PDB file of C-alpha atoms in Angstrom:
ATOM      1  CA  UNK A   1     -15.708  68.254  36.018  1.00  0.00           C
ATOM      2  CA  UNK A   2     -13.166  66.834  33.551  1.00  0.00           C
ATOM      3  CA  UNK A   3     -10.350  67.075  36.132  1.00  0.00           C
ATOM      4  CA  UNK A   4     -12.428  65.227  38.745  1.00  0.00           C
ATOM      5  CA  UNK A   5     -13.277  62.449  36.245  1.00  0.00           C
ATOM      6  CA  UNK A   6      -9.609  62.164  35.262  1.00  0.00           C
ATOM      7  CA  UNK A   7      -8.511  61.857  38.918  1.00  0.00           C
ATOM      8  CA  UNK A   8     -11.135  59.160  39.561  1.00  0.00           C
ATOM      9  CA  UNK A   9      -9.944  57.199  36.531  1.00  0.00           C
ATOM     10  CA  UNK A  10      -6.349  57.380  37.702  1.00  0.00           C
ATOM     11  CA  UNK A  11      -7.375  56.273  41.198  1.00  0.00           C
ATOM     12  CA  UNK A  12      -9.253  53.277  39.803  1.00  0.00           C
ATOM     13  CA  UNK A  13      -6.259  52.288  37.669  1.00  0.00           C
ATOM     14  CA  UNK A  14      -3.906  52.504  40.657  1.00  0.00           C
ATOM     15  CA  UNK A  15      -6.267  50.384  42.751  1.00  0.00           C
ATOM     16  CA  UNK A  16      -6.516  47.803  39.976  1.00  0.00           C
ATOM     17  CA  UNK A  17      -2.721  47.650  39.617  1.00  0.00           C
ATOM     18  CA  UNK A  18      -2.366  47.157  43.375  1.00  0.00           C
ATOM     19  CA  UNK A  19      -4.875  44.295  43.329  1.00  0.00           C
ATOM     20  CA  UNK A  20      -3.056  42.589  40.456  1.00  0.00           C
ATOM     21  CA  UNK A  21       0.257  42.988  42.290  1.00  0.00           C
ATOM     22  CA  UNK A  22      -1.241  41.408  45.403  1.00  0.00           C
ATOM     23  CA  UNK A  23      -2.632  38.486  43.434  1.00  0.00           C
ATOM     24  CA  UNK A  24       0.701  37.684  41.793  1.00  0.00           C
ATOM     25  CA  UNK A  25       3.009  38.742  44.613  1.00  0.00           C
ATOM     26  CA  UNK A  26       2.484  35.928  47.103  1.00  0.00           C
ATOM     27  CA  UNK A  27       5.261  33.611  48.283  1.00  0.00           C
ATOM     28  CA  UNK A  28       4.365  29.953  47.764  1.00  0.00           C
ATOM     29  CA  UNK A  29       5.982  26.537  47.966  1.00  0.00           C
ATOM     30  CA  UNK A  30       7.640  25.363  44.756  1.00  0.00           C
ATOM     31  CA  UNK A  31       6.098  22.524  42.741  1.00  0.00           C
ATOM     32  CA  UNK A  32       6.872  19.155  44.295  1.00  0.00           C
ATOM     33  CA  UNK A  33       7.584  17.399  41.016  1.00  0.00           C
ATOM     34  CA  UNK A  34      10.697  19.279  39.886  1.00  0.00           C
ATOM     35  CA  UNK A  35      13.246  16.877  38.378  1.00  0.00           C
ATOM     36  CA  UNK A  36      16.162  19.072  37.319  1.00  0.00           C
ATOM     37  CA  UNK A  37      15.662  21.917  39.782  1.00  0.00           C
ATOM     38  CA  UNK A  38      14.705  20.276  43.076  1.00  0.00           C
ATOM     39  CA  UNK A  39      14.473  22.883  45.822  1.00  0.00           C
ATOM     40  CA  UNK A  40      15.131  22.315  49.523  1.00  0.00           C
ATOM     41  CA  UNK A  41      12.288  21.716  51.953  1.00  0.00           C
ATOM     42  CA  UNK A  42      10.837  24.977  53.198  1.00  0.00           C
ATOM     43  CA  UNK A  43      11.840  26.924  50.090  1.00  0.00           C
ATOM     44  CA  UNK A  44       9.463  29.595  48.863  1.00  0.00           C
ATOM     45  CA  UNK A  45       9.196  31.157  45.423  1.00  0.00           C
ATOM     46  CA  UNK A  46       7.013  33.932  44.006  1.00  0.00           C
ATOM     47  CA  UNK A  47       3.648  32.604  42.895  1.00  0.00           C
ATOM     48  CA  UNK A  48       4.214  33.459  39.232  1.00  0.00           C
ATOM     49  CA  UNK A  49       7.198  31.033  39.180  1.00  0.00           C
ATOM     50  CA  UNK A  50       5.278  28.133  40.758  1.00  0.00           C
ATOM     51  CA  UNK A  51       5.085  25.836  37.752  1.00  0.00           C
ATOM     52  CA  UNK A  52       7.195  23.087  36.215  1.00  0.00           C
ATOM     53  CA  UNK A  53       7.690  24.740  32.808  1.00  0.00           C
ATOM     54  CA  UNK A  54      11.331  25.715  33.319  1.00  0.00           C
ATOM     55  CA  UNK A  55      12.201  22.346  34.819  1.00  0.00           C
ATOM     56  CA  UNK A  56      10.672  20.507  31.858  1.00  0.00           C
ATOM     57  CA  UNK A  57      12.365  22.793  29.350  1.00  0.00           C
ATOM     58  CA  UNK A  58      15.777  22.114  30.893  1.00  0.00           C
ATOM     59  CA  UNK A  59      15.079  18.409  30.753  1.00  0.00           C
ATOM     60  CA  UNK A  60      14.057  18.629  27.088  1.00  0.00           C
ATOM     61  CA  UNK A  61      17.093  20.746  26.189  1.00  0.00           C
ATOM     62  CA  UNK A  62      19.534  18.233  27.627  1.00  0.00           C
ATOM     63  CA  UNK A  63      17.678  15.428  25.817  1.00  0.00           C
ATOM     64  CA  UNK A  64      18.150  17.406  22.621  1.00  0.00           C
ATOM     65  CA  UNK A  65      21.872  17.807  23.297  1.00  0.00           C
ATOM     66  CA  UNK A  66      22.192  14.106  23.929  1.00  0.00           C
ATOM     67  CA  UNK A  67      20.294  13.344  20.736  1.00  0.00           C
ATOM     68  CA  UNK A  68      22.697  15.395  18.630  1.00  0.00           C
ATOM     69  CA  UNK A  69      25.719  14.046  20.516  1.00  0.00           C
ATOM     70  CA  UNK A  70      26.564  17.484  21.955  1.00  0.00           C
ATOM     71  CA  UNK A  71      26.528  16.644  25.659  1.00  0.00           C
ATOM     72  CA  UNK A  72      28.440  19.269  27.691  1.00  0.00           C
ATOM     73  CA  UNK A  73      31.000  18.478  30.363  1.00  0.00           C
ATOM     74  CA  UNK A  74      29.743  17.728  33.858  1.00  0.00           C
ATOM     75  CA  UNK A  75      31.089  21.077  35.146  1.00  0.00           C
ATOM     76  CA  UNK A  76      29.304  22.950  32.382  1.00  0.00           C
ATOM     77  CA  UNK A  77      26.042  21.096  32.971  1.00  0.00           C
ATOM     78  CA  UNK A  78      26.201  21.761  36.723  1.00  0.00           C
ATOM     79  CA  UNK A  79      26.996  25.439  36.208  1.00  0.00           C
ATOM     80  CA  UNK A  80      24.259  25.909  33.638  1.00  0.00           C
ATOM     81  CA  UNK A  81      21.636  24.058  35.657  1.00  0.00           C
ATOM     82  CA  UNK A  82      22.467  26.035  38.805  1.00  0.00           C
ATOM     83  CA  UNK A  83      22.202  29.293  36.859  1.00  0.00           C
ATOM     84  CA  UNK A  84      19.034  28.313  34.975  1.00  0.00           C
ATOM     85  CA  UNK A  85      17.275  26.958  38.069  1.00  0.00           C
ATOM     86  CA  UNK A  86      18.159  30.074  40.058  1.00  0.00           C
ATOM     87  CA  UNK A  87      16.565  32.221  37.381  1.00  0.00           C
ATOM     88  CA  UNK A  88      13.540  29.948  36.948  1.00  0.00           C
ATOM     89  CA  UNK A  89      12.818  29.470  40.662  1.00  0.00           C
ATOM     90  CA  UNK A  90      14.058  32.567  42.529  1.00  0.00           C
ATOM     91  CA  UNK A  91      13.885  32.953  46.279  1.00  0.00           C
ATOM     92  CA  UNK A  92      10.847  34.861  47.457  1.00  0.00           C
ATOM     93  CA  UNK A  93      11.552  37.697  49.850  1.00  0.00           C
ATOM     94  CA  UNK A  94       9.125  40.016  51.507  1.00  0.00           C
ATOM     95  CA  UNK A  95       6.651  40.370  54.305  1.00  0.00           C
ATOM     96  CA  UNK A  96       5.901  36.928  55.737  1.00  0.00           C
ATOM     97  CA  UNK A  97       2.823  38.215  57.589  1.00  0.00           C
ATOM     98  CA  UNK A  98       1.018  39.527  54.537  1.00  0.00           C
ATOM     99  CA  UNK A  99       2.249  36.819  52.178  1.00  0.00           C
ATOM    100  CA  UNK A 100       3.500  39.396  49.693  1.00  0.00           C
ATOM    101  CA  UNK A 101       6.917  38.893  48.263  1.00  0.00           C
ATOM    102  CA  UNK A 102       9.345  39.684  45.499  1.00  0.00           C
ATOM    103  CA  UNK A 103      11.740  37.552  43.483  1.00  0.00           C
ATOM    104  CA  UNK A 104      15.340  37.791  44.719  1.00  0.00           C
ATOM    105  CA  UNK A 105      17.772  38.416  41.858  1.00  0.00           C
ATOM    106  CA  UNK A 106      20.040  35.582  40.675  1.00  0.00           C
ATOM    107  CA  UNK A 107      23.604  35.601  42.002  1.00  0.00           C
ATOM    108  CA  UNK A 108      26.345  37.033  39.796  1.00  0.00           C
ATOM    109  CA  UNK A 109      28.714  34.169  40.581  1.00  0.00           C
ATOM    110  CA  UNK A 110      26.279  31.640  39.056  1.00  0.00           C
ATOM    111  CA  UNK A 111      26.227  33.567  35.804  1.00  0.00           C
ATOM    112  CA  UNK A 112      29.991  33.917  35.864  1.00  0.00           C
ATOM    113  CA  UNK A 113      30.520  30.206  36.574  1.00  0.00           C
ATOM    114  CA  UNK A 114      28.148  29.302  33.748  1.00  0.00           C
ATOM    115  CA  UNK A 115      29.847  31.542  31.186  1.00  0.00           C
ATOM    116  CA  UNK A 116      33.318  30.330  32.196  1.00  0.00           C
ATOM    117  CA  UNK A 117      32.500  26.602  32.261  1.00  0.00           C
ATOM    118  CA  UNK A 118      30.302  26.420  29.166  1.00  0.00           C
ATOM    119  CA  UNK A 119      32.144  28.341  26.471  1.00  0.00           C
ATOM    120  CA  UNK A 120      30.719  27.036  23.201  1.00  0.00           C
ATOM    121  CA  UNK A 121      29.283  23.858  24.721  1.00  0.00           C
ATOM    122  CA  UNK A 122      25.553  24.656  24.789  1.00  0.00           C
ATOM    123  CA  UNK A 123      23.957  24.879  21.352  1.00  0.00           C
ATOM    124  CA  UNK A 124      21.436  27.708  21.089  1.00  0.00           C
ATOM    125  CA  UNK A 125      22.091  29.201  24.546  1.00  0.00           C
ATOM    126  CA  UNK A 126      23.203  32.812  24.413  1.00  0.00           C
ATOM    127  CA  UNK A 127      25.855  34.121  26.763  1.00  0.00           C
ATOM    128  CA  UNK A 128      24.058  36.289  29.353  1.00  0.00           C
ATOM    129  CA  UNK A 129      25.156  39.732  30.482  1.00  0.00           C
ATOM    130  CA  UNK A 130      26.273  38.858  34.008  1.00  0.00           C
ATOM    131  CA  UNK A 131      26.294  42.523  35.021  1.00  0.00           C
ATOM    132  CA  UNK A 132      22.527  42.391  35.549  1.00  0.00           C
ATOM    133  CA  UNK A 133      22.820  39.856  38.375  1.00  0.00           C
ATOM    134  CA  UNK A 134      23.254  40.440  42.088  1.00  0.00           C
ATOM    135  CA  UNK A 135      26.482  40.451  44.069  1.00  0.00           C
ATOM    136  CA  UNK A 136      24.687  40.707  47.419  1.00  0.00           C
ATOM    137  CA  UNK A 137      24.637  37.872  49.947  1.00  0.00           C
ATOM    138  CA  UNK A 138      20.848  37.633  49.672  1.00  0.00           C
ATOM    139  CA  UNK A 139      20.821  36.690  45.991  1.00  0.00           C
ATOM    140  CA  UNK A 140      19.199  33.519  44.648  1.00  0.00           C
ATOM    141  CA  UNK A 141      21.818  30.807  44.332  1.00  0.00           C
ATOM    142  CA  UNK A 142      20.525  27.319  43.643  1.00  0.00           C
ATOM    143  CA  UNK A 143      23.692  25.220  43.852  1.00  0.00           C
ATOM    144  CA  UNK A 144      22.715  21.828  42.491  1.00  0.00           C
ATOM    145  CA  UNK A 145      25.048  18.874  42.107  1.00  0.00           C
ATOM    146  CA  UNK A 146      24.485  16.157  39.582  1.00  0.00           C
ATOM    147  CA  UNK A 147      25.680  12.597  39.426  1.00  0.00           C
ATOM    148  CA  UNK A 148      27.203  11.223  36.261  1.00  0.00           C
ATOM    149  CA  UNK A 149      28.209   7.845  34.970  1.00  0.00           C
ATOM    150  CA  UNK A 150      31.343   9.225  33.352  1.00  0.00           C
ATOM    151  CA  UNK A 151      33.913  11.842  34.243  1.00  0.00           C
ATOM    152  CA  UNK A 152      32.826  14.351  31.637  1.00  0.00           C
ATOM    153  CA  UNK A 153      29.252  13.558  30.664  1.00  0.00           C
ATOM    154  CA  UNK A 154      25.785  13.310  32.140  1.00  0.00           C
ATOM    155  CA  UNK A 155      23.660  10.195  32.302  1.00  0.00           C
ATOM    156  CA  UNK A 156      20.882   9.888  29.740  1.00  0.00           C
ATOM    157  CA  UNK A 157      18.127  10.213  32.333  1.00  0.00           C
ATOM    158  CA  UNK A 158      19.570  13.355  33.796  1.00  0.00           C
ATOM    159  CA  UNK A 159      20.172  14.851  30.397  1.00  0.00           C
ATOM    160  CA  UNK A 160      16.493  14.346  29.635  1.00  0.00           C
ATOM    161  CA  UNK A 161      15.450  16.076  32.835  1.00  0.00           C
ATOM    162  CA  UNK A 162      17.940  18.898  32.485  1.00  0.00           C
ATOM    163  CA  UNK A 163      17.032  19.587  28.892  1.00  0.00           C
ATOM    164  CA  UNK A 164      13.338  20.004  29.662  1.00  0.00           C
ATOM    165  CA  UNK A 165      14.047  22.486  32.410  1.00  0.00           C
ATOM    166  CA  UNK A 166      16.323  24.533  30.138  1.00  0.00           C
ATOM    167  CA  UNK A 167      13.755  24.853  27.391  1.00  0.00           C
ATOM    168  CA  UNK A 168      11.293  26.199  29.979  1.00  0.00           C
ATOM    169  CA  UNK A 169      13.750  28.940  30.845  1.00  0.00           C
ATOM    170  CA  UNK A 170      14.145  30.036  27.280  1.00  0.00           C
TER     171      UNK A 170
END
């Protein structure tokens, strides 16, 4: 009797885990009001990433940097934003018919570009271990370009947006 009860309990737990995975595993459209991490039309992300938290944190972070007069170079800001947005809003891959999907890992080259371009420029941002990121062609790579008013700094408006998105990632 005890063995039968134990097997039923395990079966119920497995069924519950599968239901939770289905609920959080859907591919959805990204939020439409992303400022720092705008995604192309037709992009899909895993449902659990479908919020503006990361975008707002990046925006707040760059506002902070501007406030303390620690604005990074344009190349550093672009590299960091591309890396942070790729982690915050990964591509969703999976079965299009069922709607289930998984987050595609961030591209190694984005991590590498970020660590090379931003040495010591971003207060409070730890250097990531780039070995955990993907070298496959199917990785998430959100290459975003920013406009600036100067050769080596970001505009105040963009810094605000980028900072908020960064804070969301952390």
